[in-house]
Coordinates of C-alpha atoms and ligand atoms in Angstrom, one line a residue:
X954 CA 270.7 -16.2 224.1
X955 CA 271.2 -12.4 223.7
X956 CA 274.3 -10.9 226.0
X957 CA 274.1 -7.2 226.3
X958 CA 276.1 -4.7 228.3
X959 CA 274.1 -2.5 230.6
X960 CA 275.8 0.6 231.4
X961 CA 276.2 3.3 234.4
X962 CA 275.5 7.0 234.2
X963 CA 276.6 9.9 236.2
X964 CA 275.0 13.0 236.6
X965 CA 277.1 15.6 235.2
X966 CA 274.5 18.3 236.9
X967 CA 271.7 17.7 239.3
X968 CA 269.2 20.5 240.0
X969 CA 266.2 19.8 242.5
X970 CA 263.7 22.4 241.2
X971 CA 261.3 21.5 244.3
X972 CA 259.2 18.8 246.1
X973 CA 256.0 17.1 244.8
X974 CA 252.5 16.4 246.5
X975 CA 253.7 13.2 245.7
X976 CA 256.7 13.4 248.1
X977 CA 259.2 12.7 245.0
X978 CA 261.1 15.2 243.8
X979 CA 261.2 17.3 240.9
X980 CA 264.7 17.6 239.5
X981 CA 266.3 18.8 236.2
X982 CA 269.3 17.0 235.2
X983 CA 271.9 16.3 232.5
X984 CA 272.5 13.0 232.3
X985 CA 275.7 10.8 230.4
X986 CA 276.2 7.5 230.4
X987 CA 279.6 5.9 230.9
X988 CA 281.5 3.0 229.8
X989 CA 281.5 1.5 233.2
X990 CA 279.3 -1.4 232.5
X991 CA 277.6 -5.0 233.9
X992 CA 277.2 -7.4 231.4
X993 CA 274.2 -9.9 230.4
X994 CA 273.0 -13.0 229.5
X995 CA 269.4 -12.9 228.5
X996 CA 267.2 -16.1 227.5
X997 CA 263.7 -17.1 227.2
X998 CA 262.9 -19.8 229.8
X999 CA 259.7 -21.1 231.1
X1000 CA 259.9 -18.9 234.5
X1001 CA 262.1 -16.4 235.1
X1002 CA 265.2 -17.2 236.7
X1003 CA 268.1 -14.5 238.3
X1004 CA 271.2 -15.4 239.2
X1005 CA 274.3 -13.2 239.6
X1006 CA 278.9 -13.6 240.4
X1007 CA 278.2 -11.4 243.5
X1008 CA 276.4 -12.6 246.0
X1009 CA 275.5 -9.2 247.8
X1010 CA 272.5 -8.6 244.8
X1011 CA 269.4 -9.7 245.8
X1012 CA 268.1 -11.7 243.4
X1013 CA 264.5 -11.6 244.4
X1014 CA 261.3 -9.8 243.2
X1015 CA 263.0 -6.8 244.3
X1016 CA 265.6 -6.9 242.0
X1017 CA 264.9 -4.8 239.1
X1018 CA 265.5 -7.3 236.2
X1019 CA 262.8 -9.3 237.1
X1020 CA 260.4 -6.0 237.9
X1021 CA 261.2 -5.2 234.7
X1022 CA 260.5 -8.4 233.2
X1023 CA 256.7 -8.5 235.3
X1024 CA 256.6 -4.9 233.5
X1025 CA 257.0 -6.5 230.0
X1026 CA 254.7 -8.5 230.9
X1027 CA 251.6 -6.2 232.3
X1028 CA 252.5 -3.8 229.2
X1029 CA 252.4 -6.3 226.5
X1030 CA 250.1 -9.2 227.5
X1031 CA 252.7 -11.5 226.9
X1032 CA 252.9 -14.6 228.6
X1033 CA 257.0 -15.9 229.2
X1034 CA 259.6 -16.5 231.3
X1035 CA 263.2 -14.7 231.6
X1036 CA 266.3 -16.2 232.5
X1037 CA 269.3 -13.9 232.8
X1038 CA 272.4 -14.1 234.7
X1039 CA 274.0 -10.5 235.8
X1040 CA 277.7 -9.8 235.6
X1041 CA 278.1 -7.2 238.3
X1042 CA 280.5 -4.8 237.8
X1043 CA 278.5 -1.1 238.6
X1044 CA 279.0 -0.8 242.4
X1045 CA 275.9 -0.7 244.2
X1046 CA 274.6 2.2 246.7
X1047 CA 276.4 4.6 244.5
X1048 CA 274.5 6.9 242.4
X1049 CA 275.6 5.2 239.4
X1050 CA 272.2 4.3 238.2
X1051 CA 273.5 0.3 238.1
X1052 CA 270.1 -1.2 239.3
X1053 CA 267.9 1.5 236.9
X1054 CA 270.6 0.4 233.6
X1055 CA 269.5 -3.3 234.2
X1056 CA 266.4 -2.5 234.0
X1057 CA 266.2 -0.6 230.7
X1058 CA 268.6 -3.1 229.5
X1059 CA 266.3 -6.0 230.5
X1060 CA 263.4 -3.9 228.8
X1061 CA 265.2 -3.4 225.1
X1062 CA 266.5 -7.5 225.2
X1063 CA 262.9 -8.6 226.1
X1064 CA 261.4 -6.6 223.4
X1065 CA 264.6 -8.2 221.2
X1066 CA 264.0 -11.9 222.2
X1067 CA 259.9 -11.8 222.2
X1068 CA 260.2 -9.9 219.1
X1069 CA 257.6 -7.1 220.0
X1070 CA 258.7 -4.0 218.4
X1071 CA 258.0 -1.9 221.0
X1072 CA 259.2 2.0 220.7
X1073 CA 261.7 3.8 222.6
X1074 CA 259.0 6.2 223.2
X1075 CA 257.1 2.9 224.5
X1076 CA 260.2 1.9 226.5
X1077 CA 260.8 5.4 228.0
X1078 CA 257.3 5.5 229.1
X1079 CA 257.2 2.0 230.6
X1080 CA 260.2 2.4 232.6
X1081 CA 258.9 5.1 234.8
X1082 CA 256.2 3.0 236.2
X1083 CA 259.2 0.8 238.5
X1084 CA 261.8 3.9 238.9
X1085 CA 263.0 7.6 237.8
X1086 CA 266.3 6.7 236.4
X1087 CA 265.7 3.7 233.8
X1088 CA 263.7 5.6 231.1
X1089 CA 267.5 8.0 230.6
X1090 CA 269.2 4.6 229.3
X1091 CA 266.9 5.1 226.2
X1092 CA 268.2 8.2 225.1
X1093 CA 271.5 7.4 223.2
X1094 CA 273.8 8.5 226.1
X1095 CA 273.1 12.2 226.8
X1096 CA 270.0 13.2 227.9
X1097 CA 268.2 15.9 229.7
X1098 CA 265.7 14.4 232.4
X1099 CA 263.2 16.5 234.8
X1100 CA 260.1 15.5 236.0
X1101 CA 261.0 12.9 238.7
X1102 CA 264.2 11.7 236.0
X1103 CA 261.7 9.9 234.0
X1104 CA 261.0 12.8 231.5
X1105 CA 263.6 12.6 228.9
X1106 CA 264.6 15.3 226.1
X1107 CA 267.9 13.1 224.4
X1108 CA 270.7 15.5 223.4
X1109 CA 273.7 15.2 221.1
X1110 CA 276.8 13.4 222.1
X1111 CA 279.1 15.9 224.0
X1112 CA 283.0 15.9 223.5
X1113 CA 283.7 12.8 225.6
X1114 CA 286.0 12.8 228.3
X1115 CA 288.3 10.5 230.6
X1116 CA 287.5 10.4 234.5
X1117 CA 287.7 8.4 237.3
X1118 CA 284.6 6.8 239.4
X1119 CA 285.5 6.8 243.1
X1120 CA 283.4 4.8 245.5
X1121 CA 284.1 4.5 249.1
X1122 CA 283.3 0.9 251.0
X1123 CA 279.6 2.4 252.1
X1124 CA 277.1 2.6 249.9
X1125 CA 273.7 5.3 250.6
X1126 CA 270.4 4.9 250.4
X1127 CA 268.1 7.2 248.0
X1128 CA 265.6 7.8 249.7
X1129 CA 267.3 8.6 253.0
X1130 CA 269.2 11.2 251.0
X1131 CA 266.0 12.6 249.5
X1132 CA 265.0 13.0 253.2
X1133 CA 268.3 15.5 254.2
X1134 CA 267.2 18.4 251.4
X1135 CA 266.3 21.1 252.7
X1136 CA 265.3 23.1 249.7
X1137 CA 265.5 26.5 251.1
X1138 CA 269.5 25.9 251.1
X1139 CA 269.9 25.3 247.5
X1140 CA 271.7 27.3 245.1
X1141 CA 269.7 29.6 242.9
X1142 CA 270.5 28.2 239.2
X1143 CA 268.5 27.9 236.5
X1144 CA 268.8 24.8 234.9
X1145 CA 267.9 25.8 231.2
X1146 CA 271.2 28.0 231.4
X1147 CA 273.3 25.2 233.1
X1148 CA 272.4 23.2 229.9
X1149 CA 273.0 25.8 227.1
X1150 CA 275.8 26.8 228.9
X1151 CA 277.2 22.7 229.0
X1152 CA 276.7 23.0 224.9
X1153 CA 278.6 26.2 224.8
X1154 CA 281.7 24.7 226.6
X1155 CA 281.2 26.3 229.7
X1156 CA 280.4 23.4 232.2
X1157 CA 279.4 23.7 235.5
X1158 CA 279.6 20.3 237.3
X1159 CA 277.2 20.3 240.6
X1160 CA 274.6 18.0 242.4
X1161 CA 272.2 19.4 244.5
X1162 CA 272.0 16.1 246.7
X1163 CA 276.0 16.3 247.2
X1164 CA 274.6 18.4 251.0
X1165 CA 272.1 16.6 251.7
X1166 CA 274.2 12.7 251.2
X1167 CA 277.5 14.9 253.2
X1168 CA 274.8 15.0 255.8
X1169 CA 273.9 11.4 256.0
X1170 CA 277.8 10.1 255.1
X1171 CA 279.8 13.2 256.6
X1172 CA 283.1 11.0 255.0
X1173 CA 282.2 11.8 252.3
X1174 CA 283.6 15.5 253.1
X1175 CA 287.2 14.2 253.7
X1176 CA 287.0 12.0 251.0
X1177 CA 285.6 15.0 248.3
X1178 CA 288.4 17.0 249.6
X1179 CA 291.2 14.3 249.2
X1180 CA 290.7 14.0 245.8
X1181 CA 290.7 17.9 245.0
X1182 CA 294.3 18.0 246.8
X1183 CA 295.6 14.8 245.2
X1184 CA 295.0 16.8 242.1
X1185 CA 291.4 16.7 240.4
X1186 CA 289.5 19.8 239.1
X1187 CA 286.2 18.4 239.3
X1188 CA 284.9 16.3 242.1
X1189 CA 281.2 15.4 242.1
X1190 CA 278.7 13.3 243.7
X1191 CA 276.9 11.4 241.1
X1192 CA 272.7 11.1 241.5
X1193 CA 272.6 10.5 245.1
X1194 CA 276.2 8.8 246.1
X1195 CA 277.9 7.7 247.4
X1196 CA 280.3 7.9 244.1
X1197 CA 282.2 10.5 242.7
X1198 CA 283.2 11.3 239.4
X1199 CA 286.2 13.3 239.2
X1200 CA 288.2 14.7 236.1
X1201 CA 291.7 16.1 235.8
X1202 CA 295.0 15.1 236.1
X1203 CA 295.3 12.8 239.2
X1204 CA 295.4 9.3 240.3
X1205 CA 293.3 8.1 242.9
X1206 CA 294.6 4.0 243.1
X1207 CA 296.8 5.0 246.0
X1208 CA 293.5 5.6 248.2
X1209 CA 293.0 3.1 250.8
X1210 CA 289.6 1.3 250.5
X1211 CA 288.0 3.4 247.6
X1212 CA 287.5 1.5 244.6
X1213 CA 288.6 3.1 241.6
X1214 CA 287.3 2.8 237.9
X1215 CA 288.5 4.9 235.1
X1216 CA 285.8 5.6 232.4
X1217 CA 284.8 8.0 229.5
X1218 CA 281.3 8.9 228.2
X1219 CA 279.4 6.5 226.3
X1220 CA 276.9 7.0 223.6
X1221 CA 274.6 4.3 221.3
X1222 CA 273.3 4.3 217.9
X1223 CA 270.0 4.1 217.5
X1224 CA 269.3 0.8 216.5
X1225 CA 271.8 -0.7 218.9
X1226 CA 272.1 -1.0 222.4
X1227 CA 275.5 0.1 224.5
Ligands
C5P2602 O1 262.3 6.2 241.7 P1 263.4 5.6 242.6 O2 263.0 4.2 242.9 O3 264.7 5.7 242.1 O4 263.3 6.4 243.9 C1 263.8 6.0 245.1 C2 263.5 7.0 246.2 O5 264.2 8.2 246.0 C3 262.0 7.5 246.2 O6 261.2 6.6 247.0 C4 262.1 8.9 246.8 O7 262.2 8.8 248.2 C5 263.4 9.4 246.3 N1 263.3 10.2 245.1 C6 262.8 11.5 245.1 N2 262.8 12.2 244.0 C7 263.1 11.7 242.8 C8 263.7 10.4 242.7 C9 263.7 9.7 243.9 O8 262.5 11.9 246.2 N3 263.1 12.5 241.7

């Protein structure tokens, strides 16, 4: 039996540099993982076998454990069966990159339990075969993604930081927020800068998708503005919402229906997982 925590990530800025022939699209982002986390507990079995404490995860082929496991599976030959049983904690719907952390986290406690010896670099490559966010949980924590997400240049820790996640009830779909951008009314930034510029002390927190989800979820508008006046600095969408992360001085438990989760940044060492 191995028990591992898989983690959440936010988005601390998300650039869409255009659209593919592919219909994806091509973004440049700086990722960081948080300590928000699900938690679990991994063991070989003779079929694989999902179950989960909250019944609103599917817990069928479509959940991204067991894709991840039929991944292992394709890459390495292996013949096996995964049993795991998901602590949910991540909400859901909300940018936080929950779904895409199970999956790497699946990925590094098959390679543990089967004993493969598979590479990150192996592991990073895998992952972007069942989704664009999964190959950023092998970095240790910081990493700059472009290409779909699945192209990952890790980075050094940055100074970590205290904030709160705020999600409201709803959740969005990614690919019906995809559908709103309009790239002609993005902001002109170059992303190389915004990164430098994030070493140098001088961040600038923005997401190109926050328009684009305001326009499928306009709630989210009030919701965005709430937090500014109860007090935050920073209030961002993370990946495509419908959760904020927000830092500065404020308190955002007294919100009706939002739930609330107060995090910092969270890094690995190399040899160890979250
Ligand atoms: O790769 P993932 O399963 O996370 O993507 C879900 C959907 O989000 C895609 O089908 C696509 O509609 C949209 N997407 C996109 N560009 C990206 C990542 C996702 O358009 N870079």
């Amino acid at each position: 039996m191995l028990t591992l925590k898989s983690p959440a990530k936010i988005n601390l800025f998300l650039k869409i540099v255009g659209k593919r022939p592919d219909g994806f699209h091509e973004l440049a982002s700086l990722f960081q993982a948080i300590s928000l986390t699900d938690t679990i507990h991994y063991s070989l079995h003779d079929s694989d076998q999902l179950t989960c404490n909250d019944p609103g995860i599917p817990l069928d082929g479509s959940n991204l454990i067991l894709k991840a496991a039929d991944l292992f599976r394709r890459k390495t030959g292996l013949k096996f069966g995964l049993k795991a049983h998901l602590e949910k904690n991540i909400p859901y719907q909300s940018g936080l990159g929950g779904g895409s952390g199970n999956a790497a986290t699946t990925l590094w406690a098959l390679n543990k339990l089967l004993n493969y010896n598979a590479t990150v670099k192996q592991l990073t490559e895998w992952s972007g075969d069942i989704g664009s966010d999964i190959s950023f949980f092998f970095s240790q924590g910081t990493a700059y993604c472009t290409g779909r997400g699945e192209i990952v240049q890790s980075l050094p820790p940055l100074p970590s930081q205290t904030m709160w996640i705020v999600k409201p009830p709803l959740g969005l779909s990614t690919p019906a927020v995809y559908k709103q951008v309009n790239l002609q009314n993005l902001q002109k930034r170059d992303p190389e800068k915004c990164l430098a510029n994030f070493f140098l002390g001088q961040s600038e927190y923005f997401n190109d998708l926050e328009i684009p989800a305001f326009a499928v979820m306009p709630e989210l508008v009030k919701l965005k503005n709430h937090l500014l006046e109860i007090g935050f600095q920073n209030v961002v969408l993370t990946g495509s919402g419908s959760g904020f992360y927000c830092f500065g001085d404020a308190n955002p438990r007294d919100i009706p229906d939002v739930s609330c989760h107060q995090v910092t940044y969270l890094n690995r060492q190399p040899d160890n997982w979250y």
